[in-house]
Short mmCIF file of C-alpha atoms in Angstrom, two decimals:
data_model
loop_
_atom_site.label_atom_id
_atom_site.label_comp_id
_atom_site.label_asym_id
_atom_site.label_seq_id
_atom_site.Cartn_x
_atom_site.Cartn_y
_atom_site.Cartn_z
CA UNK M 19 -0.16 0.24 -0.27
CA UNK M 20 1.36 3.41 -0.82
CA UNK M 21 1.98 5.56 1.92
CA UNK M 22 -0.03 8.97 1.50
CA UNK M 23 2.04 12.24 2.14
CA UNK M 24 0.99 13.75 5.10
CA UNK M 25 -1.49 16.86 5.25
CA UNK M 26 0.16 20.10 6.37
CA UNK M 27 -1.20 21.03 9.84
CA UNK M 28 -2.99 24.36 9.26
CA UNK M 29 -4.38 26.59 11.91
CA UNK M 30 -6.29 29.97 12.24
CA UNK M 31 -2.94 31.95 11.94
CA UNK M 32 -1.64 29.99 8.74
CA UNK M 33 0.73 26.94 8.50
CA UNK M 34 1.93 25.56 11.89
CA UNK M 35 5.66 26.28 12.34
CA UNK M 36 6.91 22.63 12.92
CA UNK M 37 9.31 23.57 10.03
CA UNK M 38 11.04 25.69 11.84
CA UNK M 39 11.01 24.44 15.44
CA UNK M 40 14.61 25.66 16.24
CA UNK M 41 13.10 29.17 16.43
CA UNK M 42 11.28 28.08 19.77
CA UNK M 43 14.58 27.59 21.33
CA UNK M 44 16.15 29.79 24.02
CA UNK M 45 19.48 29.53 22.07
CA UNK M 46 18.33 30.68 18.80
CA UNK M 47 15.80 33.60 20.45
CA UNK M 48 19.36 34.42 21.99
CA UNK M 49 21.31 34.49 18.46
CA UNK M 50 18.68 36.57 17.33
CA UNK M 51 18.45 39.43 20.09
CA UNK M 52 21.61 39.53 22.35
CA UNK M 53 20.18 42.35 23.96
CA UNK M 54 17.09 41.19 25.19
CA UNK M 55 17.02 37.42 24.57
CA UNK M 56 17.23 34.72 27.43
CA UNK M 57 20.50 34.02 29.04
CA UNK M 58 21.08 30.47 27.96
CA UNK M 59 24.26 28.42 26.75
CA UNK M 60 25.46 26.87 23.60
CA UNK M 61 24.07 23.58 23.05
CA UNK M 62 26.31 20.90 23.14
CA UNK M 63 25.89 16.66 23.24
CA UNK M 64 26.84 16.56 26.58
CA UNK M 65 25.16 19.46 28.58
CA UNK M 66 27.16 21.14 31.56
CA UNK M 67 26.07 23.85 33.72
CA UNK M 68 27.46 27.38 33.22
CA UNK M 69 26.94 30.75 34.41
CA UNK M 70 25.89 33.48 31.86
CA UNK M 71 25.65 37.05 31.94
CA UNK M 72 24.77 39.71 29.22
CA UNK M 73 27.64 42.06 28.80
CA UNK M 74 27.28 45.44 26.78
CA UNK M 75 30.01 47.90 25.79
CA UNK M 76 28.67 51.46 24.95
CA UNK M 77 29.96 54.48 23.91
CA UNK M 78 30.32 57.93 21.51
CA UNK M 79 32.99 58.73 18.65
CA UNK M 80 33.23 62.12 16.64
CA UNK M 81 34.79 62.25 13.72
CA UNK M 82 37.13 64.75 12.79
CA UNK M 83 36.73 68.96 12.56
CA UNK M 84 37.62 68.45 8.68
CA UNK M 85 36.89 64.90 7.77
CA UNK M 86 33.63 63.09 8.10
CA UNK M 87 34.45 59.37 8.53
CA UNK M 88 34.80 56.57 10.84
CA UNK M 89 35.32 53.04 10.58
CA UNK M 90 34.34 50.76 13.63
CA UNK M 91 35.46 47.33 14.30
CA UNK M 92 33.93 44.82 16.54
CA UNK M 93 35.57 41.42 18.02
CA UNK M 94 32.82 39.62 20.07
CA UNK M 95 35.60 37.25 21.82
CA UNK M 96 36.80 40.02 23.46
CA UNK M 97 33.63 41.11 25.20
CA UNK M 98 34.50 38.44 27.47
CA UNK M 99 36.83 40.42 29.94
CA UNK M 100 36.99 44.53 30.84
CA UNK M 101 40.13 44.94 28.96
CA UNK M 102 40.72 48.00 27.40
CA UNK M 103 42.95 49.83 24.84
CA UNK M 104 43.96 47.69 22.13
CA UNK M 105 42.55 44.61 23.98
CA UNK M 106 38.99 46.17 24.01
CA UNK M 107 36.15 44.70 21.66
CA UNK M 108 35.48 47.78 19.71
CA UNK M 109 38.01 49.93 18.01
CA UNK M 110 37.02 53.28 16.20
CA UNK M 111 40.08 54.99 13.46
CA UNK M 112 38.92 58.45 12.14
CA UNK M 113 41.75 58.22 9.83
CA UNK M 114 41.28 55.69 7.20
CA UNK M 115 38.80 57.90 4.68
CA UNK M 116 37.98 55.21 2.28
CA UNK M 117 41.06 53.19 2.33
CA UNK M 118 42.26 50.16 4.22
CA UNK M 119 42.35 51.01 7.84
CA UNK M 120 45.68 50.98 9.56
CA UNK M 121 45.29 49.29 12.50
CA UNK M 122 49.08 49.79 13.62
CA UNK M 123 48.13 53.49 13.95
CA UNK M 124 46.40 54.57 17.43
CA UNK M 125 42.79 53.98 17.53
CA UNK M 126 40.54 57.23 17.88
CA UNK M 127 38.13 55.24 20.45
CA UNK M 128 38.12 51.71 22.33
CA UNK M 129 35.25 50.59 24.43
CA UNK M 130 35.54 47.84 26.63
CA UNK M 131 33.12 45.26 27.91
CA UNK M 132 31.47 45.65 31.20
CA UNK M 133 31.84 42.40 32.69
CA UNK M 134 33.13 41.94 35.72
CA UNK M 135 36.13 39.42 34.93
CA UNK M 136 39.59 41.03 33.88
CA UNK M 137 42.33 38.98 31.77
CA UNK M 138 43.87 38.03 34.85
CA UNK M 139 41.02 35.66 35.95
CA UNK M 140 41.23 33.64 32.96
CA UNK M 141 43.44 30.08 33.11
CA UNK M 142 45.72 31.41 30.45
CA UNK M 143 47.02 35.02 31.57
CA UNK M 144 49.93 35.33 28.97
CA UNK M 145 48.07 34.43 26.15
CA UNK M 146 49.87 32.10 24.68
CA UNK M 147 47.84 28.77 25.03
CA UNK M 148 49.52 27.89 28.15
CA UNK M 149 47.45 27.27 31.40
CA UNK M 150 49.15 28.92 34.29
CA UNK M 151 45.95 29.56 36.43
CA UNK M 152 44.33 26.29 36.75
CA UNK M 153 41.59 28.02 38.84
CA UNK M 154 40.57 30.54 36.48
CA UNK M 155 37.40 30.74 34.24
CA UNK M 156 37.02 30.06 30.67
CA UNK M 157 34.60 31.96 28.64
CA UNK M 158 32.35 31.36 25.07
CA UNK M 159 30.57 33.82 23.13
CA UNK M 160 26.59 32.79 22.81
CA UNK M 161 25.51 35.44 20.84
CA UNK M 162 26.49 39.07 20.19
CA UNK M 163 25.38 42.28 18.26
CA UNK M 164 26.90 45.76 17.51
CA UNK M 165 24.66 48.72 16.29
CA UNK M 166 25.81 52.46 15.45
CA UNK M 167 23.47 55.39 14.74
CA UNK M 168 24.28 58.99 13.78
CA UNK M 169 22.84 61.36 16.97
CA UNK M 170 23.93 64.44 15.62
CA UNK M 171 21.52 67.23 15.31
CA UNK M 172 18.75 66.53 12.80
CA UNK M 173 19.82 69.56 10.69
CA UNK M 174 23.37 68.47 10.39
CA UNK M 175 22.81 64.61 10.25
CA UNK M 176 23.94 62.79 7.19
CA UNK M 177 26.11 60.40 5.58
CA UNK M 178 25.52 56.95 4.68
CA UNK M 179 26.97 53.33 6.49
CA UNK M 180 28.39 50.70 5.13
CA UNK M 181 28.33 47.37 7.32
CA UNK M 182 29.81 44.09 6.60
CA UNK M 183 29.62 40.86 8.71
CA UNK M 184 32.97 38.60 7.47
CA UNK M 185 31.02 35.71 6.41
CA UNK M 186 34.20 33.28 7.36
CA UNK M 187 35.30 35.65 10.15
CA UNK M 188 38.39 36.46 9.19
CA UNK M 189 39.78 40.26 9.46
CA UNK M 190 38.47 43.18 8.02
CA UNK M 191 41.78 45.07 8.55
CA UNK M 192 42.97 45.39 5.22
CA UNK M 193 39.05 46.03 3.47
CA UNK M 194 38.79 49.37 1.84
CA UNK M 195 35.55 51.10 1.58
CA UNK M 196 35.13 49.54 -1.95
CA UNK M 197 35.84 45.98 -0.50
CA UNK M 198 33.10 46.57 2.28
CA UNK M 199 30.60 47.66 -0.37
CA UNK M 200 31.27 45.33 -2.95
CA UNK M 201 30.76 42.36 -1.02
CA UNK M 202 27.57 40.70 -1.44
CA UNK M 203 26.83 40.51 2.33
CA UNK M 204 27.37 44.17 2.73
CA UNK M 205 24.77 46.38 3.93
CA UNK M 206 24.23 50.08 2.74
CA UNK M 207 21.86 52.47 4.25
CA UNK M 208 21.46 56.25 5.10
CA UNK M 209 22.91 57.38 8.06
CA UNK M 210 20.79 60.82 8.48
CA UNK M 211 17.47 59.29 9.47
CA UNK M 212 18.39 58.56 13.07
CA UNK M 213 18.10 54.80 12.82
CA UNK M 214 20.90 51.95 13.68
CA UNK M 215 22.71 49.75 11.39
CA UNK M 216 23.26 46.67 13.29
CA UNK M 217 25.58 43.30 12.83
CA UNK M 218 24.46 40.04 14.28
CA UNK M 219 27.15 37.42 15.33
CA UNK M 220 26.62 33.87 14.64
CA UNK M 221 28.77 31.05 15.12
CA UNK M 222 30.52 30.00 11.77
CA UNK M 223 34.01 27.98 12.77
CA UNK M 224 33.92 24.62 15.24
CA UNK M 225 36.13 26.15 17.88
CA UNK M 226 33.52 29.18 18.24
CA UNK M 227 30.93 26.51 19.74
CA UNK M 228 33.05 23.40 20.66
CA UNK M 229 35.81 24.94 22.65
CA UNK M 230 36.06 27.73 25.30
CA UNK M 231 38.25 30.80 25.62
CA UNK M 232 40.84 30.21 28.27
CA UNK M 233 42.38 33.59 27.15
CA UNK M 234 40.50 36.40 27.19
CA UNK M 235 42.06 37.74 23.77
CA UNK M 236 41.58 35.21 21.47
CA UNK M 237 39.38 31.78 20.67
CA UNK M 238 41.36 28.74 21.14
CA UNK M 239 44.46 27.50 19.11
CA UNK M 240 45.05 31.23 17.86
CA UNK M 241 47.55 33.58 18.65
CA UNK M 242 47.05 37.38 18.88
CA UNK M 243 48.65 39.15 16.08
CA UNK M 244 48.60 43.06 15.73
CA UNK M 245 51.03 44.05 13.11
CA UNK M 246 50.13 44.04 9.45
CA UNK M 247 52.77 41.57 8.47
CA UNK M 248 50.74 38.41 8.88
CA UNK M 249 48.07 37.62 6.80
CA UNK M 250 44.93 37.39 9.11
CA UNK M 251 43.11 34.81 7.89
CA UNK M 252 41.25 33.80 10.95
CA UNK M 253 42.60 30.33 11.52
CA UNK M 254 45.83 30.29 13.25
CA UNK M 255 45.66 34.13 13.96
CA UNK M 256 42.85 36.20 15.63
CA UNK M 257 40.47 38.27 13.54
CA UNK M 258 42.10 41.54 15.03
CA UNK M 259 40.98 44.26 14.94
CA UNK M 260 37.72 42.46 14.31
CA UNK M 261 35.47 40.47 11.60
CA UNK M 262 32.52 43.03 12.13
CA UNK M 263 33.35 46.19 10.42
CA UNK M 264 30.96 49.72 10.16
CA UNK M 265 32.10 52.29 8.23
CA UNK M 266 30.54 55.82 8.19
CA UNK M 267 31.26 58.40 5.36
CA UNK M 268 29.32 61.88 5.96
CA UNK M 269 29.27 64.92 7.86
CA UNK M 270 32.50 66.52 9.66
CA UNK M 271 32.32 66.63 13.51
CA UNK M 272 29.38 63.77 13.44
CA UNK M 273 28.82 62.18 16.61
CA UNK M 274 28.03 58.25 16.21
CA UNK M 275 26.71 56.20 19.47
CA UNK M 276 28.06 52.76 19.41
CA UNK M 277 26.88 49.91 21.20
CA UNK M 278 27.20 46.04 21.81
CA UNK M 279 25.89 43.54 23.21
CA UNK M 280 26.49 39.82 24.17
CA UNK M 281 25.48 37.16 26.03
CA UNK M 282 28.61 35.17 27.71
CA UNK M 283 28.86 31.91 29.28
CA UNK M 284 31.46 31.45 31.83
CA UNK M 285 32.91 27.96 33.23
CA UNK M 286 35.62 27.03 35.68
CA UNK M 287 36.11 26.64 39.60
CA UNK M 288 35.13 30.01 40.80
CA UNK M 289 31.98 29.83 38.45
CA UNK M 290 30.61 26.57 39.93
CA UNK M 291 27.97 27.75 42.64
CA UNK M 292 26.35 30.32 40.11
CA UNK M 293 26.17 27.53 37.30
CA UNK M 294 22.79 26.37 36.19
CA UNK M 295 21.97 24.11 33.24
CA UNK M 296 22.39 25.42 29.66
CA UNK M 297 18.91 25.86 28.48
CA UNK M 298 17.38 27.41 31.45
CA UNK M 299 16.58 31.00 30.58
CA UNK M 300 13.66 31.08 28.22
CA UNK M 301 12.75 28.91 25.41
CA UNK M 302 12.85 24.97 25.09
CA UNK M 303 16.38 23.30 25.37
CA UNK M 304 18.24 23.46 21.66
CA UNK M 305 20.14 20.57 20.21
CA UNK M 306 23.62 20.93 18.71
CA UNK M 307 21.85 20.81 15.38
CA UNK M 308 19.78 23.98 15.80
CA UNK M 309 23.20 25.75 16.04
CA UNK M 310 23.60 26.14 12.05
CA UNK M 311 19.63 26.74 11.68
CA UNK M 312 20.01 29.74 13.99
CA UNK M 313 23.30 30.73 12.11
CA UNK M 314 21.36 31.10 9.18
CA UNK M 315 18.24 32.87 10.57
CA UNK M 316 20.66 35.57 12.27
CA UNK M 317 22.36 36.13 8.56
CA UNK M 318 19.08 36.37 6.94
CA UNK M 319 17.57 38.79 9.82
CA UNK M 320 20.88 40.80 9.26
CA UNK M 321 20.21 41.39 5.75
CA UNK M 322 16.61 42.61 6.03
CA UNK M 323 18.25 46.05 6.80
CA UNK M 324 19.01 48.21 3.80
CA UNK M 325 17.82 51.36 2.29
CA UNK M 326 14.51 50.76 1.79
CA UNK M 327 12.30 53.88 2.11
CA UNK M 328 15.29 55.83 1.78
CA UNK M 329 16.02 54.77 -1.96
CA UNK M 330 14.52 56.61 -4.68
CA UNK M 331 14.87 55.89 -8.48
CA UNK M 332 16.50 58.66 -10.27
CA UNK M 333 15.20 59.59 -13.44
CA UNK M 334 16.66 58.76 -16.55
CA UNK M 335 18.92 55.71 -14.96
CA UNK M 336 18.16 51.93 -14.74
CA UNK M 337 19.63 51.50 -10.92
CA UNK M 338 18.72 53.12 -7.90
CA UNK M 339 20.35 56.52 -6.09
CA UNK M 340 20.87 56.78 -2.51
CA UNK M 341 18.52 59.48 -1.56
CA UNK M 342 19.83 60.95 1.87
CA UNK M 343 17.26 60.96 4.65
CA UNK M 344 16.69 64.27 6.60
CA UNK M 345 15.54 63.42 10.26
CA UNK M 346 13.84 66.87 10.08
CA UNK M 347 11.37 65.60 7.57
CA UNK M 348 8.03 64.24 8.99
CA UNK M 349 7.89 61.44 6.31
CA UNK M 350 11.84 60.54 7.40
CA UNK M 351 11.44 60.67 11.24
CA UNK M 352 8.68 58.13 11.00
CA UNK M 353 11.17 56.02 9.09
CA UNK M 354 13.75 56.46 11.64
CA UNK M 355 11.33 55.53 14.47
CA UNK M 356 10.62 52.04 12.33
CA UNK M 357 14.08 51.13 11.81
CA UNK M 358 15.51 52.49 15.26
CA UNK M 359 16.31 48.41 15.77
CA UNK M 360 16.53 45.49 13.38
CA UNK M 361 14.13 44.06 15.32
CA UNK M 362 11.60 46.05 14.70
CA UNK M 363 11.83 45.38 11.05
CA UNK M 364 10.76 41.60 11.56
CA UNK M 365 7.67 40.10 10.81
CA UNK M 366 6.10 38.34 13.66
CA UNK M 367 7.56 34.99 14.72
CA UNK M 368 5.84 32.19 16.26
CA UNK M 369 8.15 31.41 19.22
CA UNK M 370 6.34 28.71 21.22
CA UNK M 371 3.45 26.29 19.99
CA UNK M 372 2.00 23.82 22.49
CA UNK M 373 -1.25 22.21 22.00
CA UNK M 374 -3.28 24.80 23.89
CA UNK M 375 -1.86 28.07 22.84
CA UNK M 376 0.68 29.97 20.37
CA UNK M 377 3.05 32.72 21.39
CA UNK M 378 3.97 35.21 18.72
CA UNK M 379 6.75 37.30 19.43
CA UNK M 380 5.98 41.01 17.45
CA UNK M 381 8.11 43.57 15.88
CA UNK M 382 7.92 45.95 18.95
CA UNK M 383 9.04 43.33 21.16
CA UNK M 384 5.20 42.74 22.76
CA UNK M 385 3.88 39.29 22.67
CA UNK M 386 0.50 38.01 21.31
CA UNK M 387 -1.10 34.38 22.81
CA UNK M 388 -3.50 32.83 21.10
CA UNK M 389 -5.48 30.25 22.99
CA UNK M 390 -6.90 27.34 20.87
CA UNK M 391 -10.36 25.90 21.10
CA UNK M 392 -11.48 22.74 21.76
CA UNK M 393 -10.43 19.84 19.22
CA UNK M 394 -13.20 18.91 16.37
CA UNK M 395 -14.96 16.13 17.76
CA UNK M 396 -13.61 12.94 15.76
CA UNK M 397 -10.32 14.67 15.15
CA UNK M 398 -6.95 13.76 16.61
CA UNK M 399 -6.94 14.44 20.23
CA UNK M 400 -10.57 15.50 20.50
CA UNK M 401 -11.46 12.51 23.03
CA UNK M 402 -8.55 13.92 25.43
CA UNK M 403 -9.71 17.57 24.87
CA UNK M 404 -13.39 17.35 24.99
CA UNK M 405 -12.74 15.25 28.42
CA UNK M 406 -10.61 18.19 29.93
CA UNK M 407 -13.57 20.54 29.14
CA UNK M 408 -15.89 17.91 30.89
CA UNK M 409 -13.99 17.95 33.69
CA UNK M 410 -13.21 21.70 33.95
CA UNK M 411 -17.11 22.33 33.11
CA UNK M 412 -17.69 20.55 36.97
CA UNK M 413 -15.12 22.91 38.31
CA UNK M 414 -12.10 20.70 38.69
CA UNK M 415 -8.37 22.17 38.21
CA UNK M 416 -6.44 20.14 35.58
CA UNK M 417 -2.61 19.85 36.11
CA UNK M 418 -1.95 20.51 32.85
CA UNK M 419 -4.05 23.64 32.16
CA UNK M 420 -2.49 25.14 35.55
CA UNK M 421 0.79 24.60 34.41
CA UNK M 422 0.28 26.10 30.93
CA UNK M 423 -1.33 29.32 32.45
CA UNK M 424 1.31 29.20 35.31
CA UNK M 425 4.04 29.36 32.96
CA UNK M 426 2.47 32.08 30.51
CA UNK M 427 1.34 34.12 33.67
CA UNK M 428 5.18 33.25 34.91
CA UNK M 429 6.93 34.13 31.62
CA UNK M 430 4.88 37.27 30.17
CA UNK M 431 2.53 38.44 32.74
CA UNK M 432 -1.26 38.97 32.69
CA UNK M 433 -2.82 41.34 29.84
CA UNK M 434 -0.68 44.48 29.60
CA UNK M 435 1.06 46.40 27.21
CA UNK M 436 3.61 44.20 26.42
CA UNK M 437 1.37 41.06 26.09
CA UNK M 438 -2.19 40.25 25.06
CA UNK M 439 -4.59 37.42 25.19
CA UNK M 440 -7.13 36.11 22.70
CA UNK M 441 -8.80 32.78 22.13
CA UNK M 442 -12.09 31.07 20.82
CA UNK M 443 -14.43 29.07 22.55
CA UNK M 444 -12.41 26.94 25.28
CA UNK M 445 -9.19 29.27 24.35
CA UNK M 446 -11.52 32.39 24.64
CA UNK M 447 -12.10 31.57 28.81
CA UNK M 448 -8.36 30.95 29.11
CA UNK M 449 -8.18 34.39 27.46
CA UNK M 450 -10.66 35.97 29.76
CA UNK M 451 -8.90 34.20 32.75
CA UNK M 452 -5.35 36.04 31.98
CA UNK M 453 -7.37 39.24 31.06
CA UNK M 454 -7.53 39.20 27.65
CA UNK M 455 -9.94 39.14 25.04
CA UNK M 456 -12.32 35.62 24.29
CA UNK M 457 -14.59 35.53 21.39
CA UNK M 458 -17.51 32.93 21.69
CA UNK M 459 -15.82 31.98 25.41
CA UNK M 460 -16.67 29.10 27.02
CA UNK M 461 -15.64 29.68 30.70
CA UNK M 462 -14.92 27.67 33.69
CA UNK M 463 -15.80 27.92 37.45
CA UNK M 464 -11.80 26.87 38.39
CA UNK M 465 -10.49 29.30 36.04
CA UNK M 466 -13.01 32.64 36.23
CA UNK M 467 -12.38 35.84 33.90
CA UNK M 468 -10.06 38.34 35.35
CA UNK M 469 -11.44 41.82 35.95
CA UNK M 470 -10.75 43.97 32.74
CA UNK M 471 -11.46 40.83 30.51
CA UNK M 472 -14.29 40.92 27.80
CA UNK M 473 -15.94 38.35 25.69
CA UNK M 474 -16.88 39.35 22.13
CA UNK M 475 -18.96 37.88 19.52
CA UNK M 476 -17.22 35.08 17.58
CA UNK M 477 -17.40 37.25 14.43
CA UNK M 478 -16.10 40.13 15.81
CA UNK M 479 -12.12 39.36 14.81
CA UNK M 480 -10.67 36.46 13.52
CA UNK M 481 -10.67 33.18 15.05
CA UNK M 482 -11.09 29.57 14.43
CA UNK M 483 -15.05 29.27 14.67
CA UNK M 484 -14.83 27.41 10.99
CA UNK M 485 -18.49 28.10 10.37
CA UNK M 486 -21.16 30.36 10.80
CA UNK M 487 -23.28 28.02 12.71
CA UNK M 488 -20.43 27.19 15.09
CA UNK M 489 -19.82 30.53 15.59
CA UNK M 490 -23.83 31.13 16.38
CA UNK M 491 -23.74 28.16 18.89
CA UNK M 492 -21.04 29.62 20.94
CA UNK M 493 -22.22 32.87 21.09
CA UNK M 494 -25.63 32.07 22.03
CA UNK M 495 -25.54 28.55 23.96
CA UNK M 496 -21.86 27.91 24.46
CA UNK M 497 -20.95 31.39 26.22
CA UNK M 498 -24.36 31.70 28.34
CA UNK M 499 -24.54 28.32 29.49
CA UNK M 500 -21.16 28.24 30.94
CA UNK M 501 -21.38 31.32 32.50
CA UNK M 502 -24.48 30.20 34.31
CA UNK M 503 -22.54 27.49 35.37
CA UNK M 504 -19.77 29.21 36.82
CA UNK M 505 -19.26 27.31 40.15
CA UNK M 506 -16.62 25.69 42.36
CA UNK M 507 -16.15 21.61 42.06
CA UNK M 508 -20.30 20.76 41.81
CA UNK M 509 -19.41 17.43 43.90
CA UNK M 510 -17.39 19.12 46.46
CA UNK M 511 -15.60 15.62 47.25
CA UNK M 512 -11.78 15.79 47.17
CA UNK M 513 -11.20 11.87 45.66
CA UNK M 514 -13.20 13.48 42.44
CA UNK M 515 -10.10 16.06 41.94
CA UNK M 516 -7.58 13.18 42.22
CA UNK M 517 -9.90 11.17 39.71
CA UNK M 518 -9.55 14.54 37.43
CA UNK M 519 -5.82 14.58 38.17
CA UNK M 520 -5.76 10.52 37.25
CA UNK M 521 -7.44 11.04 34.05
CA UNK M 522 -4.73 13.69 33.04
CA UNK M 523 -2.22 11.76 33.58
CA UNK M 524 -3.30 8.73 31.69
CA UNK M 525 -4.11 10.80 28.56
CA UNK M 526 -1.75 13.50 28.75
#
């Protein structure tokens, strides 16, 4: 018998996200948002406990009074310690012009990480690959990003950003502006609209995910080279001064705001009491195979930036000419508000889905939680779900429901400016319990609607009522009947609640 291909699972919000379950892991969420993502570790085959911190490096740099250019380099592996000067993770030169950066000259600015560890805390304090401090720490970068914006007065704001994340993590020290611009991975966008240009770290080398930095300067197996006499191939030498670079060309005396964020995990004797499982921090646990998928997502997210609304087509030309946005104009300022962070340019993403709910992360950082209705009779899992509804209708608490609702309350809170809850049928009752909006809600005595919640007719907004008849039944029968039955455990006998728990344990 020929096996039929499985049907695509479709929900009221479109196709199910089973094709991309890695996006629901804490690790991938951290890769895509180092600034606010969960504090998790790098997934590995043999999980160990580690200590994670969120590090940042922030500062401003001003181009010269007679020139308007700056070359900003970022080396994420140096975020693990608070070293400054030539060991700082961010280094800025303002004398490169459109040529290659002479990193042998003194940098105009260097911004260090705010972590509490110094280079002397590491196992290799001499940076030569020899462990001379066995009780020291070792570190690994989980996620990182750098972003730059022009914060000069709006009437003087202008210029162009050219950003490049070298795909193989080789140094960009010998790249001219033409080299940066001609790369297929470069990002070119106007600097006059007040928005950020951002670069996202993702692992591309085995030593970035399989080994630990025993030195605060470079990855395992590498040597720190600061001169231009050696080819910076990124294998046996480090990528000094950085494999992420953002170039600015524009007005004289321009002030640029630079900030980098990183999630760092530490291990070592002194970290033992602070360590915890690598997946704890948010989202489901990731597997090593999720790393490559997450790296691809990060690369795609980085490329979502560009000149978009600030590109115009020039009459008489076949191509596009970059038009400088003036932030003093209303439309440009609105564009700046929209592009102030690359996260705000992303479409909503499903970051968690269970048999009860779907959690959607919106472009502005808020979350929308949609509670699913009870499965259609005869469909897969419908017997269990209708059994759960029956027990809840009698006033019983169900452990599965309690865990789901408690997780959402602990993770996102009840209905607020940052999270909204909605649902249809049973899901509408859950949404009202969380303070949100239900459509044709079926409510339960053990999960009463929260003050401020509301129930709207099934056709008031999108829902999965499927048919007009089903919507009418919910609005005119299920909602009023369930509201009339808002009472605690109808039988009031403890062992009955235990039987309800046993039902869940057997069929969950």
